[in-house]
mmCIF file with all atom_site columns, C-alpha atoms and ligand atoms in Angstrom:
data_model
loop_
_atom_site.group_PDB
_atom_site.id
_atom_site.type_symbol
_atom_site.label_atom_id
_atom_site.label_alt_id
_atom_site.label_comp_id
_atom_site.label_asym_id
_atom_site.label_entity_id
_atom_site.label_seq_id
_atom_site.pdbx_PDB_ins_code
_atom_site.Cartn_x
_atom_site.Cartn_y
_atom_site.Cartn_z
_atom_site.occupancy
_atom_site.B_iso_or_equiv
_atom_site.pdbx_formal_charge
_atom_site.auth_seq_id
_atom_site.auth_comp_id
_atom_site.auth_asym_id
_atom_site.auth_atom_id
_atom_site.pdbx_PDB_model_num
ATOM   1   C CA . MET S 1 1   ? -6.360  42.211 -13.093 1.00 0.00 ? 1   MET S CA 1
ATOM   2   C CA . ASP S 1 2   ? -4.438  45.424 -13.662 1.00 0.00 ? 2   ASP S CA 1
ATOM   3   C CA . PHE S 1 3   ? -0.868  45.718 -12.406 1.00 0.00 ? 3   PHE S CA 1
ATOM   4   C CA . TYR S 1 4   ? 0.314   48.848 -10.638 1.00 0.00 ? 4   TYR S CA 1
ATOM   5   C CA . LEU S 1 5   ? 3.778   49.513 -9.217  1.00 0.00 ? 5   LEU S CA 1
ATOM   6   C CA . ASP S 1 6   ? 4.002   50.562 -5.580  1.00 0.00 ? 6   ASP S CA 1
ATOM   7   C CA . THR S 1 7   ? 7.031   52.820 -5.915  1.00 0.00 ? 7   THR S CA 1
ATOM   8   C CA . ALA S 1 8   ? 8.360   56.283 -6.726  1.00 0.00 ? 8   ALA S CA 1
ATOM   9   C CA . ASP S 1 9   ? 11.591  54.907 -8.181  1.00 0.00 ? 9   ASP S CA 1
ATOM   10  C CA . ILE S 1 10  ? 11.762  56.164 -11.758 1.00 0.00 ? 10  ILE S CA 1
ATOM   11  C CA . ASN S 1 11  ? 14.124  53.429 -12.951 1.00 0.00 ? 11  ASN S CA 1
ATOM   12  C CA . GLN S 1 12  ? 11.788  50.721 -11.663 1.00 0.00 ? 12  GLN S CA 1
ATOM   13  C CA . ILE S 1 13  ? 8.818   52.386 -13.373 1.00 0.00 ? 13  ILE S CA 1
ATOM   14  C CA . LYS S 1 14  ? 10.690  52.690 -16.682 1.00 0.00 ? 14  LYS S CA 1
ATOM   15  C CA . GLU S 1 15  ? 11.805  49.057 -16.516 1.00 0.00 ? 15  GLU S CA 1
ATOM   16  C CA . ILE S 1 16  ? 8.387   47.563 -15.763 1.00 0.00 ? 16  ILE S CA 1
ATOM   17  C CA . ASP S 1 17  ? 6.776   49.865 -18.317 1.00 0.00 ? 17  ASP S CA 1
ATOM   18  C CA . LYS S 1 18  ? 8.771   48.001 -20.977 1.00 0.00 ? 18  LYS S CA 1
ATOM   19  C CA . TRP S 1 19  ? 6.925   44.795 -20.002 1.00 0.00 ? 19  TRP S CA 1
ATOM   20  C CA . GLY S 1 20  ? 3.699   46.320 -21.341 1.00 0.00 ? 20  GLY S CA 1
ATOM   21  C CA . ILE S 1 21  ? 1.718   45.614 -18.178 1.00 0.00 ? 21  ILE S CA 1
ATOM   22  C CA . LEU S 1 22  ? 1.973   48.841 -16.193 1.00 0.00 ? 22  LEU S CA 1
ATOM   23  C CA . ARG S 1 23  ? -1.454  50.405 -15.722 1.00 0.00 ? 23  ARG S CA 1
ATOM   24  C CA . GLY S 1 24  ? -0.771  52.725 -12.772 1.00 0.00 ? 24  GLY S CA 1
ATOM   25  C CA . VAL S 1 25  ? 1.422   53.616 -9.788  1.00 0.00 ? 25  VAL S CA 1
ATOM   26  C CA . THR S 1 26  ? 0.711   53.954 -6.086  1.00 0.00 ? 26  THR S CA 1
ATOM   27  C CA . THR S 1 27  ? 2.896   55.910 -3.689  1.00 0.00 ? 27  THR S CA 1
ATOM   28  C CA . ASN S 1 28  ? 2.773   56.739 -0.001  1.00 0.00 ? 28  ASN S CA 1
ATOM   29  C CA . PRO S 1 29  ? 4.792   59.121 2.192   1.00 0.00 ? 29  PRO S CA 1
ATOM   30  C CA . SER S 1 30  ? 7.250   56.354 3.194   1.00 0.00 ? 30  SER S CA 1
ATOM   31  C CA . ILE S 1 31  ? 7.865   55.508 -0.465  1.00 0.00 ? 31  ILE S CA 1
ATOM   32  C CA . ILE S 1 32  ? 8.418   59.175 -1.374  1.00 0.00 ? 32  ILE S CA 1
ATOM   33  C CA . ALA S 1 33  ? 10.712  59.621 1.650   1.00 0.00 ? 33  ALA S CA 1
ATOM   34  C CA . LYS S 1 34  ? 12.932  56.822 0.290   1.00 0.00 ? 34  LYS S CA 1
ATOM   35  C CA . THR S 1 35  ? 13.645  58.886 -2.842  1.00 0.00 ? 35  THR S CA 1
ATOM   36  C CA . GLY S 1 36  ? 15.300  61.564 -0.657  1.00 0.00 ? 36  GLY S CA 1
ATOM   37  C CA . ARG S 1 37  ? 13.636  64.208 -2.838  1.00 0.00 ? 37  ARG S CA 1
ATOM   38  C CA . ASP S 1 38  ? 11.073  66.951 -2.365  1.00 0.00 ? 38  ASP S CA 1
ATOM   39  C CA . TYR S 1 39  ? 7.484   65.538 -2.345  1.00 0.00 ? 39  TYR S CA 1
ATOM   40  C CA . GLN S 1 40  ? 6.226   67.506 -5.355  1.00 0.00 ? 40  GLN S CA 1
ATOM   41  C CA . GLU S 1 41  ? 9.442   66.997 -7.324  1.00 0.00 ? 41  GLU S CA 1
ATOM   42  C CA . ALA S 1 42  ? 9.416   63.202 -6.814  1.00 0.00 ? 42  ALA S CA 1
ATOM   43  C CA . VAL S 1 43  ? 5.690   62.900 -7.567  1.00 0.00 ? 43  VAL S CA 1
ATOM   44  C CA . SER S 1 44  ? 5.820   65.162 -10.638 1.00 0.00 ? 44  SER S CA 1
ATOM   45  C CA . GLU S 1 45  ? 8.429   62.989 -12.304 1.00 0.00 ? 45  GLU S CA 1
ATOM   46  C CA . VAL S 1 46  ? 6.285   59.886 -11.769 1.00 0.00 ? 46  VAL S CA 1
ATOM   47  C CA . LEU S 1 47  ? 3.206   61.713 -13.105 1.00 0.00 ? 47  LEU S CA 1
ATOM   48  C CA . ALA S 1 48  ? 5.044   62.748 -16.247 1.00 0.00 ? 48  ALA S CA 1
ATOM   49  C CA . ILE S 1 49  ? 6.295   59.223 -17.012 1.00 0.00 ? 49  ILE S CA 1
ATOM   50  C CA . MET S 1 50  ? 2.865   57.697 -16.433 1.00 0.00 ? 50  MET S CA 1
ATOM   51  C CA . GLY S 1 51  ? 1.100   60.080 -18.840 1.00 0.00 ? 51  GLY S CA 1
ATOM   52  C CA . ASN S 1 52  ? -2.629  59.544 -18.455 1.00 0.00 ? 52  ASN S CA 1
ATOM   53  C CA . ARG S 1 53  ? -2.318  56.446 -16.247 1.00 0.00 ? 53  ARG S CA 1
ATOM   54  C CA . PRO S 1 54  ? -3.394  56.919 -12.602 1.00 0.00 ? 54  PRO S CA 1
ATOM   55  C CA . VAL S 1 55  ? -0.859  57.719 -9.878  1.00 0.00 ? 55  VAL S CA 1
ATOM   56  C CA . SER S 1 56  ? -2.018  57.647 -6.242  1.00 0.00 ? 56  SER S CA 1
ATOM   57  C CA . VAL S 1 57  ? -0.508  60.470 -4.182  1.00 0.00 ? 57  VAL S CA 1
ATOM   58  C CA . GLU S 1 58  ? -1.147  60.435 -0.438  1.00 0.00 ? 58  GLU S CA 1
ATOM   59  C CA . THR S 1 59  ? -2.348  63.418 1.567   1.00 0.00 ? 59  THR S CA 1
ATOM   60  C CA . LEU S 1 60  ? -0.303  64.408 4.605   1.00 0.00 ? 60  LEU S CA 1
ATOM   61  C CA . LYS S 1 61  ? -2.675  65.357 7.402   1.00 0.00 ? 61  LYS S CA 1
ATOM   62  C CA . ASP S 1 62  ? -5.641  63.716 9.173   1.00 0.00 ? 62  ASP S CA 1
ATOM   63  C CA . ASP S 1 63  ? -7.908  66.749 8.792   1.00 0.00 ? 63  ASP S CA 1
ATOM   64  C CA . ALA S 1 64  ? -10.707 66.802 6.210   1.00 0.00 ? 64  ALA S CA 1
ATOM   65  C CA . GLU S 1 65  ? -10.293 70.421 5.140   1.00 0.00 ? 65  GLU S CA 1
ATOM   66  C CA . VAL S 1 66  ? -6.544  70.081 4.747   1.00 0.00 ? 66  VAL S CA 1
ATOM   67  C CA . ILE S 1 67  ? -6.935  66.793 2.851   1.00 0.00 ? 67  ILE S CA 1
ATOM   68  C CA . VAL S 1 68  ? -9.350  68.416 0.389   1.00 0.00 ? 68  VAL S CA 1
ATOM   69  C CA . GLU S 1 69  ? -6.998  71.376 -0.124  1.00 0.00 ? 69  GLU S CA 1
ATOM   70  C CA . GLN S 1 70  ? -4.006  69.066 -0.615  1.00 0.00 ? 70  GLN S CA 1
ATOM   71  C CA . GLY S 1 71  ? -6.059  66.975 -3.037  1.00 0.00 ? 71  GLY S CA 1
ATOM   72  C CA . LYS S 1 72  ? -6.932  70.037 -5.114  1.00 0.00 ? 72  LYS S CA 1
ATOM   73  C CA . LYS S 1 73  ? -3.275  71.099 -5.124  1.00 0.00 ? 73  LYS S CA 1
ATOM   74  C CA . TYR S 1 74  ? -2.065  67.633 -6.199  1.00 0.00 ? 74  TYR S CA 1
ATOM   75  C CA . ARG S 1 75  ? -4.494  67.700 -9.128  1.00 0.00 ? 75  ARG S CA 1
ATOM   76  C CA . GLU S 1 76  ? -2.738  70.851 -10.351 1.00 0.00 ? 76  GLU S CA 1
ATOM   77  C CA . TRP S 1 77  ? 0.462   68.781 -10.602 1.00 0.00 ? 77  TRP S CA 1
ATOM   78  C CA . GLY S 1 78  ? -1.189  66.378 -13.043 1.00 0.00 ? 78  GLY S CA 1
ATOM   79  C CA . ASN S 1 79  ? -4.656  65.277 -14.111 1.00 0.00 ? 79  ASN S CA 1
ATOM   80  C CA . ASN S 1 80  ? -3.640  61.634 -13.601 1.00 0.00 ? 80  ASN S CA 1
ATOM   81  C CA . VAL S 1 81  ? -3.399  62.174 -9.814  1.00 0.00 ? 81  VAL S CA 1
ATOM   82  C CA . VAL S 1 82  ? -5.594  59.970 -7.641  1.00 0.00 ? 82  VAL S CA 1
ATOM   83  C CA . VAL S 1 83  ? -5.745  61.497 -4.174  1.00 0.00 ? 83  VAL S CA 1
ATOM   84  C CA . LYS S 1 84  ? -4.871  58.901 -1.548  1.00 0.00 ? 84  LYS S CA 1
ATOM   85  C CA . VAL S 1 85  ? -6.641  59.353 1.771   1.00 0.00 ? 85  VAL S CA 1
ATOM   86  C CA . ALA S 1 86  ? -6.231  57.403 5.025   1.00 0.00 ? 86  ALA S CA 1
ATOM   87  C CA . THR S 1 87  ? -9.507  55.740 6.063   1.00 0.00 ? 87  THR S CA 1
ATOM   88  C CA . THR S 1 88  ? -10.397 57.673 9.224   1.00 0.00 ? 88  THR S CA 1
ATOM   89  C CA . GLU S 1 89  ? -13.337 59.878 10.256  1.00 0.00 ? 89  GLU S CA 1
ATOM   90  C CA . GLU S 1 90  ? -11.608 62.884 8.698   1.00 0.00 ? 90  GLU S CA 1
ATOM   91  C CA . GLY S 1 91  ? -10.729 60.757 5.700   1.00 0.00 ? 91  GLY S CA 1
ATOM   92  C CA . LEU S 1 92  ? -14.361 59.800 5.070   1.00 0.00 ? 92  LEU S CA 1
ATOM   93  C CA . LYS S 1 93  ? -15.412 63.467 5.154   1.00 0.00 ? 93  LYS S CA 1
ATOM   94  C CA . ALA S 1 94  ? -12.666 64.312 2.678   1.00 0.00 ? 94  ALA S CA 1
ATOM   95  C CA . LEU S 1 95  ? -13.520 61.352 0.402   1.00 0.00 ? 95  LEU S CA 1
ATOM   96  C CA . SER S 1 96  ? -17.129 62.470 0.087   1.00 0.00 ? 96  SER S CA 1
ATOM   97  C CA . GLU S 1 97  ? -16.128 66.105 -0.523  1.00 0.00 ? 97  GLU S CA 1
ATOM   98  C CA . LEU S 1 98  ? -13.524 65.144 -3.140  1.00 0.00 ? 98  LEU S CA 1
ATOM   99  C CA . ARG S 1 99  ? -16.135 62.954 -4.863  1.00 0.00 ? 99  ARG S CA 1
ATOM   100 C CA . LYS S 1 100 ? -18.434 65.986 -5.113  1.00 0.00 ? 100 LYS S CA 1
ATOM   101 C CA . LEU S 1 101 ? -15.572 67.944 -6.681  1.00 0.00 ? 101 LEU S CA 1
ATOM   102 C CA . GLY S 1 102 ? -14.995 65.157 -9.218  1.00 0.00 ? 102 GLY S CA 1
ATOM   103 C CA . ILE S 1 103 ? -11.500 64.422 -7.875  1.00 0.00 ? 103 ILE S CA 1
ATOM   104 C CA . PRO S 1 104 ? -10.670 60.696 -7.900  1.00 0.00 ? 104 PRO S CA 1
ATOM   105 C CA . THR S 1 105 ? -9.613  59.104 -4.609  1.00 0.00 ? 105 THR S CA 1
ATOM   106 C CA . ASN S 1 106 ? -7.984  55.987 -3.219  1.00 0.00 ? 106 ASN S CA 1
ATOM   107 C CA . ALA S 1 107 ? -8.942  55.087 0.375   1.00 0.00 ? 107 ALA S CA 1
ATOM   108 C CA . THR S 1 108 ? -5.838  53.579 1.927   1.00 0.00 ? 108 THR S CA 1
ATOM   109 C CA . LEU S 1 109 ? -4.964  51.682 5.118   1.00 0.00 ? 109 LEU S CA 1
ATOM   110 C CA . ILE S 1 110 ? -8.021  49.412 4.862   1.00 0.00 ? 110 ILE S CA 1
ATOM   111 C CA . PHE S 1 111 ? -7.811  46.617 7.440   1.00 0.00 ? 111 PHE S CA 1
ATOM   112 C CA . SER S 1 112 ? -11.448 45.559 7.846   1.00 0.00 ? 112 SER S CA 1
ATOM   113 C CA . LEU S 1 113 ? -14.534 45.079 5.696   1.00 0.00 ? 113 LEU S CA 1
ATOM   114 C CA . ASN S 1 114 ? -16.290 47.808 7.687   1.00 0.00 ? 114 ASN S CA 1
ATOM   115 C CA . GLN S 1 115 ? -13.574 50.296 6.737   1.00 0.00 ? 115 GLN S CA 1
ATOM   116 C CA . GLY S 1 116 ? -13.814 49.168 3.113   1.00 0.00 ? 116 GLY S CA 1
ATOM   117 C CA . ILE S 1 117 ? -17.604 49.517 3.008   1.00 0.00 ? 117 ILE S CA 1
ATOM   118 C CA . LEU S 1 118 ? -17.548 52.951 4.654   1.00 0.00 ? 118 LEU S CA 1
ATOM   119 C CA . ALA S 1 119 ? -14.867 54.277 2.299   1.00 0.00 ? 119 ALA S CA 1
ATOM   120 C CA . ALA S 1 120 ? -16.622 52.886 -0.785  1.00 0.00 ? 120 ALA S CA 1
ATOM   121 C CA . GLU S 1 121 ? -19.977 54.300 0.318   1.00 0.00 ? 121 GLU S CA 1
ATOM   122 C CA . ALA S 1 122 ? -18.346 57.684 1.074   1.00 0.00 ? 122 ALA S CA 1
ATOM   123 C CA . GLY S 1 123 ? -17.351 57.835 -2.587  1.00 0.00 ? 123 GLY S CA 1
ATOM   124 C CA . ALA S 1 124 ? -13.803 56.471 -2.874  1.00 0.00 ? 124 ALA S CA 1
ATOM   125 C CA . ASN S 1 125 ? -13.016 55.453 -6.466  1.00 0.00 ? 125 ASN S CA 1
ATOM   126 C CA . TYR S 1 126 ? -10.476 52.907 -5.241  1.00 0.00 ? 126 TYR S CA 1
ATOM   127 C CA . ILE S 1 127 ? -10.012 51.175 -1.909  1.00 0.00 ? 127 ILE S CA 1
ATOM   128 C CA . SER S 1 128 ? -6.784  49.513 -0.815  1.00 0.00 ? 128 SER S CA 1
ATOM   129 C CA . PRO S 1 129 ? -6.955  46.561 1.595   1.00 0.00 ? 129 PRO S CA 1
ATOM   130 C CA . PHE S 1 130 ? -3.461  45.940 3.021   1.00 0.00 ? 130 PHE S CA 1
ATOM   131 C CA . VAL S 1 131 ? -2.907  42.196 2.581   1.00 0.00 ? 131 VAL S CA 1
ATOM   132 C CA . GLY S 1 132 ? 0.664   41.808 3.867   1.00 0.00 ? 132 GLY S CA 1
ATOM   133 C CA . ARG S 1 133 ? 0.222   43.897 6.989   1.00 0.00 ? 133 ARG S CA 1
ATOM   134 C CA . LEU S 1 134 ? -2.864  41.835 7.913   1.00 0.00 ? 134 LEU S CA 1
ATOM   135 C CA . ASP S 1 135 ? -1.065  38.543 7.268   1.00 0.00 ? 135 ASP S CA 1
ATOM   136 C CA . ASP S 1 136 ? 1.820   39.816 9.437   1.00 0.00 ? 136 ASP S CA 1
ATOM   137 C CA . ILE S 1 137 ? -0.533  39.804 12.443  1.00 0.00 ? 137 ILE S CA 1
ATOM   138 C CA . GLY S 1 138 ? -2.088  36.440 11.584  1.00 0.00 ? 138 GLY S CA 1
ATOM   139 C CA . ALA S 1 139 ? -5.237  37.833 9.927   1.00 0.00 ? 139 ALA S CA 1
ATOM   140 C CA . ASP S 1 140 ? -6.578  36.919 6.472   1.00 0.00 ? 140 ASP S CA 1
ATOM   141 C CA . GLY S 1 141 ? -5.517  39.685 4.060   1.00 0.00 ? 141 GLY S CA 1
ATOM   142 C CA . ILE S 1 142 ? -6.698  37.974 0.878   1.00 0.00 ? 142 ILE S CA 1
ATOM   143 C CA . GLY S 1 143 ? -10.037 37.163 2.521   1.00 0.00 ? 143 GLY S CA 1
ATOM   144 C CA . LEU S 1 144 ? -10.514 40.896 3.061   1.00 0.00 ? 144 LEU S CA 1
ATOM   145 C CA . VAL S 1 145 ? -9.752  41.625 -0.601  1.00 0.00 ? 145 VAL S CA 1
ATOM   146 C CA . GLU S 1 146 ? -12.369 39.042 -1.615  1.00 0.00 ? 146 GLU S CA 1
ATOM   147 C CA . ASP S 1 147 ? -14.977 40.495 0.767   1.00 0.00 ? 147 ASP S CA 1
ATOM   148 C CA . CYS S 1 148 ? -14.350 44.024 -0.547  1.00 0.00 ? 148 CYS S CA 1
ATOM   149 C CA . VAL S 1 149 ? -14.615 42.876 -4.192  1.00 0.00 ? 149 VAL S CA 1
ATOM   150 C CA . ASN S 1 150 ? -17.898 41.107 -3.439  1.00 0.00 ? 150 ASN S CA 1
ATOM   151 C CA . TYR S 1 151 ? -19.319 44.122 -1.629  1.00 0.00 ? 151 TYR S CA 1
ATOM   152 C CA . VAL S 1 152 ? -18.630 46.697 -4.346  1.00 0.00 ? 152 VAL S CA 1
ATOM   153 C CA . GLU S 1 153 ? -19.722 44.350 -7.128  1.00 0.00 ? 153 GLU S CA 1
ATOM   154 C CA . GLU S 1 154 ? -22.921 43.175 -5.429  1.00 0.00 ? 154 GLU S CA 1
ATOM   155 C CA . ASN S 1 155 ? -23.855 46.778 -4.675  1.00 0.00 ? 155 ASN S CA 1
ATOM   156 C CA . GLY S 1 156 ? -22.897 48.151 -8.091  1.00 0.00 ? 156 GLY S CA 1
ATOM   157 C CA . LEU S 1 157 ? -20.506 50.746 -6.655  1.00 0.00 ? 157 LEU S CA 1
ATOM   158 C CA . ASP S 1 158 ? -18.116 52.719 -8.848  1.00 0.00 ? 158 ASP S CA 1
ATOM   159 C CA . CYS S 1 159 ? -15.139 51.569 -6.777  1.00 0.00 ? 159 CYS S CA 1
ATOM   160 C CA . LYS S 1 160 ? -12.187 49.369 -7.674  1.00 0.00 ? 160 LYS S CA 1
ATOM   161 C CA . ILE S 1 161 ? -10.335 47.172 -5.203  1.00 0.00 ? 161 ILE S CA 1
ATOM   162 C CA . ILE S 1 162 ? -6.546  47.542 -5.125  1.00 0.00 ? 162 ILE S CA 1
ATOM   163 C CA . SER S 1 163 ? -4.885  44.569 -3.461  1.00 0.00 ? 163 SER S CA 1
ATOM   164 C CA . ALA S 1 164 ? -2.068  46.350 -1.606  1.00 0.00 ? 164 ALA S CA 1
ATOM   165 C CA . SER S 1 165 ? 0.813   45.636 0.744   1.00 0.00 ? 165 SER S CA 1
ATOM   166 C CA . LEU S 1 166 ? 1.626   42.524 -1.285  1.00 0.00 ? 166 LEU S CA 1
ATOM   167 C CA . ARG S 1 167 ? 4.686   40.577 -0.185  1.00 0.00 ? 167 ARG S CA 1
ATOM   168 C CA . SER S 1 168 ? 4.839   37.358 -2.198  1.00 0.00 ? 168 SER S CA 1
ATOM   169 C CA . PRO S 1 169 ? 4.023   35.811 -5.586  1.00 0.00 ? 169 PRO S CA 1
ATOM   170 C CA . GLN S 1 170 ? 1.316   33.822 -3.745  1.00 0.00 ? 170 GLN S CA 1
ATOM   171 C CA . HIS S 1 171 ? -0.342  37.083 -2.721  1.00 0.00 ? 171 HIS S CA 1
ATOM   172 C CA . LEU S 1 172 ? -0.405  38.113 -6.367  1.00 0.00 ? 172 LEU S CA 1
ATOM   173 C CA . GLU S 1 173 ? -1.977  34.871 -7.614  1.00 0.00 ? 173 GLU S CA 1
ATOM   174 C CA . GLU S 1 174 ? -4.489  34.826 -4.770  1.00 0.00 ? 174 GLU S CA 1
ATOM   175 C CA . SER S 1 175 ? -5.437  38.443 -5.503  1.00 0.00 ? 175 SER S CA 1
ATOM   176 C CA . ALA S 1 176 ? -6.247  37.460 -9.088  1.00 0.00 ? 176 ALA S CA 1
ATOM   177 C CA . LYS S 1 177 ? -8.211  34.392 -7.958  1.00 0.00 ? 177 LYS S CA 1
ATOM   178 C CA . VAL S 1 178 ? -10.472 36.403 -5.642  1.00 0.00 ? 178 VAL S CA 1
ATOM   179 C CA . GLY S 1 179 ? -11.134 38.978 -8.372  1.00 0.00 ? 179 GLY S CA 1
ATOM   180 C CA . ALA S 1 180 ? -9.069  41.971 -7.215  1.00 0.00 ? 180 ALA S CA 1
ATOM   181 C CA . HIS S 1 181 ? -9.410  44.623 -9.907  1.00 0.00 ? 181 HIS S CA 1
ATOM   182 C CA . ILE S 1 182 ? -5.845  45.839 -9.369  1.00 0.00 ? 182 ILE S CA 1
ATOM   183 C CA . ALA S 1 183 ? -2.709  44.542 -7.638  1.00 0.00 ? 183 ALA S CA 1
ATOM   184 C CA . THR S 1 184 ? -0.126  47.106 -6.608  1.00 0.00 ? 184 THR S CA 1
ATOM   185 C CA . CYS S 1 185 ? 3.307   45.503 -6.327  1.00 0.00 ? 185 CYS S CA 1
ATOM   186 C CA . PRO S 1 186 ? 6.809   46.403 -5.296  1.00 0.00 ? 186 PRO S CA 1
ATOM   187 C CA . TYR S 1 187 ? 9.267   45.975 -8.188  1.00 0.00 ? 187 TYR S CA 1
ATOM   188 C CA . SER S 1 188 ? 10.962  43.010 -6.500  1.00 0.00 ? 188 SER S CA 1
ATOM   189 C CA . LEU S 1 189 ? 7.655   41.141 -6.276  1.00 0.00 ? 189 LEU S CA 1
ATOM   190 C CA . LEU S 1 190 ? 6.915   41.481 -9.991  1.00 0.00 ? 190 LEU S CA 1
ATOM   191 C CA . THR S 1 191 ? 10.349  40.180 -10.977 1.00 0.00 ? 191 THR S CA 1
ATOM   192 C CA . LYS S 1 192 ? 9.972   37.270 -8.501  1.00 0.00 ? 192 LYS S CA 1
ATOM   193 C CA . ALA S 1 193 ? 6.482   36.502 -9.806  1.00 0.00 ? 193 ALA S CA 1
ATOM   194 C CA . LEU S 1 194 ? 7.802   36.030 -13.330 1.00 0.00 ? 194 LEU S CA 1
ATOM   195 C CA . LYS S 1 195 ? 10.493  33.542 -12.256 1.00 0.00 ? 195 LYS S CA 1
ATOM   196 C CA . HIS S 1 196 ? 10.079  29.771 -12.209 1.00 0.00 ? 196 HIS S CA 1
ATOM   197 C CA . PRO S 1 197 ? 12.957  27.263 -11.967 1.00 0.00 ? 197 PRO S CA 1
ATOM   198 C CA . LEU S 1 198 ? 11.429  25.042 -14.680 1.00 0.00 ? 198 LEU S CA 1
ATOM   199 C CA . ASN S 1 199 ? 11.303  28.059 -16.976 1.00 0.00 ? 199 ASN S CA 1
ATOM   200 C CA . ASP S 1 200 ? 15.064  28.669 -16.475 1.00 0.00 ? 200 ASP S CA 1
ATOM   201 C CA . ILE S 1 201 ? 15.884  24.978 -16.995 1.00 0.00 ? 201 ILE S CA 1
ATOM   202 C CA . GLY S 1 202 ? 13.592  24.729 -20.033 1.00 0.00 ? 202 GLY S CA 1
ATOM   203 C CA . LEU S 1 203 ? 15.032  27.822 -21.720 1.00 0.00 ? 203 LEU S CA 1
ATOM   204 C CA . LYS S 1 204 ? 18.614  26.671 -21.140 1.00 0.00 ? 204 LYS S CA 1
ATOM   205 C CA . ALA S 1 205 ? 17.839  23.237 -22.646 1.00 0.00 ? 205 ALA S CA 1
ATOM   206 C CA . PHE S 1 206 ? 16.157  24.788 -25.726 1.00 0.00 ? 206 PHE S CA 1
ATOM   207 C CA . LEU S 1 207 ? 19.066  27.156 -26.366 1.00 0.00 ? 207 LEU S CA 1
ATOM   208 C CA . ASP S 1 208 ? 21.730  24.457 -25.758 1.00 0.00 ? 208 ASP S CA 1
ATOM   209 C CA . ASP S 1 209 ? 19.949  22.024 -28.089 1.00 0.00 ? 209 ASP S CA 1
ATOM   210 C CA . TRP S 1 210 ? 19.799  24.588 -30.835 1.00 0.00 ? 210 TRP S CA 1
ATOM   211 C CA . GLU S 1 211 ? 23.496  25.501 -30.414 1.00 0.00 ? 211 GLU S CA 1
ATOM   212 C CA . LYS S 1 212 ? 24.377  21.789 -30.761 1.00 0.00 ? 212 LYS S CA 1
ATOM   213 C CA . ALA S 1 213 ? 22.130  21.426 -33.829 1.00 0.00 ? 213 ALA S CA 1
ATOM   214 C CA . LYS S 1 214 ? 23.748  24.492 -35.444 1.00 0.00 ? 214 LYS S CA 1
ATOM   215 C CA . LYS S 1 215 ? 27.225  23.006 -34.981 1.00 0.00 ? 215 LYS S CA 1
ATOM   216 C CA . LYS S 1 216 ? 26.085  19.751 -36.647 1.00 0.00 ? 216 LYS S CA 1
ATOM   217 C CA . LEU S 1 217 ? 24.566  21.649 -39.582 1.00 0.00 ? 217 LEU S CA 1
ATOM   218 C CA . LYS S 1 218 ? 27.872  23.468 -40.163 1.00 0.00 ? 218 LYS S CA 1
ATOM   219 C CA . LYS S 1 219 ? 29.807  20.149 -40.432 1.00 0.00 ? 219 LYS S CA 1
HETATM 220 C C1 . E4P Z 2 .   ? -0.477  50.793 -1.038  1.00 0.00 ? 1   E4P Z C1 1
HETATM 221 O O1 . E4P Z 2 .   ? -1.021  51.672 -1.659  1.00 0.00 ? 1   E4P Z O1 1
HETATM 222 C C2 . E4P Z 2 .   ? 0.647   50.990 -0.117  1.00 0.00 ? 1   E4P Z C2 1
HETATM 223 O O2 . E4P Z 2 .   ? 1.484   52.000 -0.637  1.00 0.00 ? 1   E4P Z O2 1
HETATM 224 C C3 . E4P Z 2 .   ? 1.517   49.782 0.036   1.00 0.00 ? 1   E4P Z C3 1
HETATM 225 O O3 . E4P Z 2 .   ? 1.034   48.674 -0.708  1.00 0.00 ? 1   E4P Z O3 1
HETATM 226 C C4 . E4P Z 2 .   ? 1.896   49.474 1.451   1.00 0.00 ? 1   E4P Z C4 1
HETATM 227 O O4 . E4P Z 2 .   ? 2.719   48.348 1.463   1.00 0.00 ? 1   E4P Z O4 1
HETATM 228 P P1 . E4P Z 2 .   ? 3.598   47.931 2.720   1.00 0.00 ? 1   E4P Z P1 1
HETATM 229 O O5 . E4P Z 2 .   ? 2.704   47.319 3.735   1.00 0.00 ? 1   E4P Z O5 1
HETATM 230 O O6 . E4P Z 2 .   ? 4.575   46.938 2.169   1.00 0.00 ? 1   E4P Z O6 1
HETATM 231 O O7 . E4P Z 2 .   ? 4.253   49.198 3.221   1.00 0.00 ? 1   E4P Z O7 1
#
């Protein structure tokens, strides 16, 4: 499973990049708004840091023609842009048009298998089921990820499933177990996922033991 960061915070991207696991970034208008910066300025900095790794950049209107124009414009900012499109009627039209133009897309706000199937069949290169937001209303977010993975794989579609809206380390492990191709995570989730109390206790004991042994050797 590939790990993406769901952020536009440059410091978070730089930090996780040092871990050697960062394969891409996803953003959305709420995430960009948090930076307090101009949309293009904030996105361009992320694109530059990520080099040739994909960065999803969301379009800003539910109108197919406008989405396609925005998508073309975003691709001028960087050839690692993946155009993120909300899964609506207008979105489907834009996804199929962008596919024809060879512009990669990520169909976002997927809350049902039907939406996932339609977006994948329309030509989305990635689809993003929103696990946390489904779980918040008592639905089965991970089940949807699994269903989407099965559908694209059984039908041989050129479409990767991004497990999105992840809230907990459990979501991350479950995404891997059901075969999500990608998990996009907030920074705080990745740092939490790495932690384990037995790891902390074990490391402390190893280091303490060695300090004691060193003192004995010096005597
Ligand atoms: C995915 O591409 C979205 O940006 C993101 O995962 C949404 O997460 P949220 O439900 O925590 O806002």
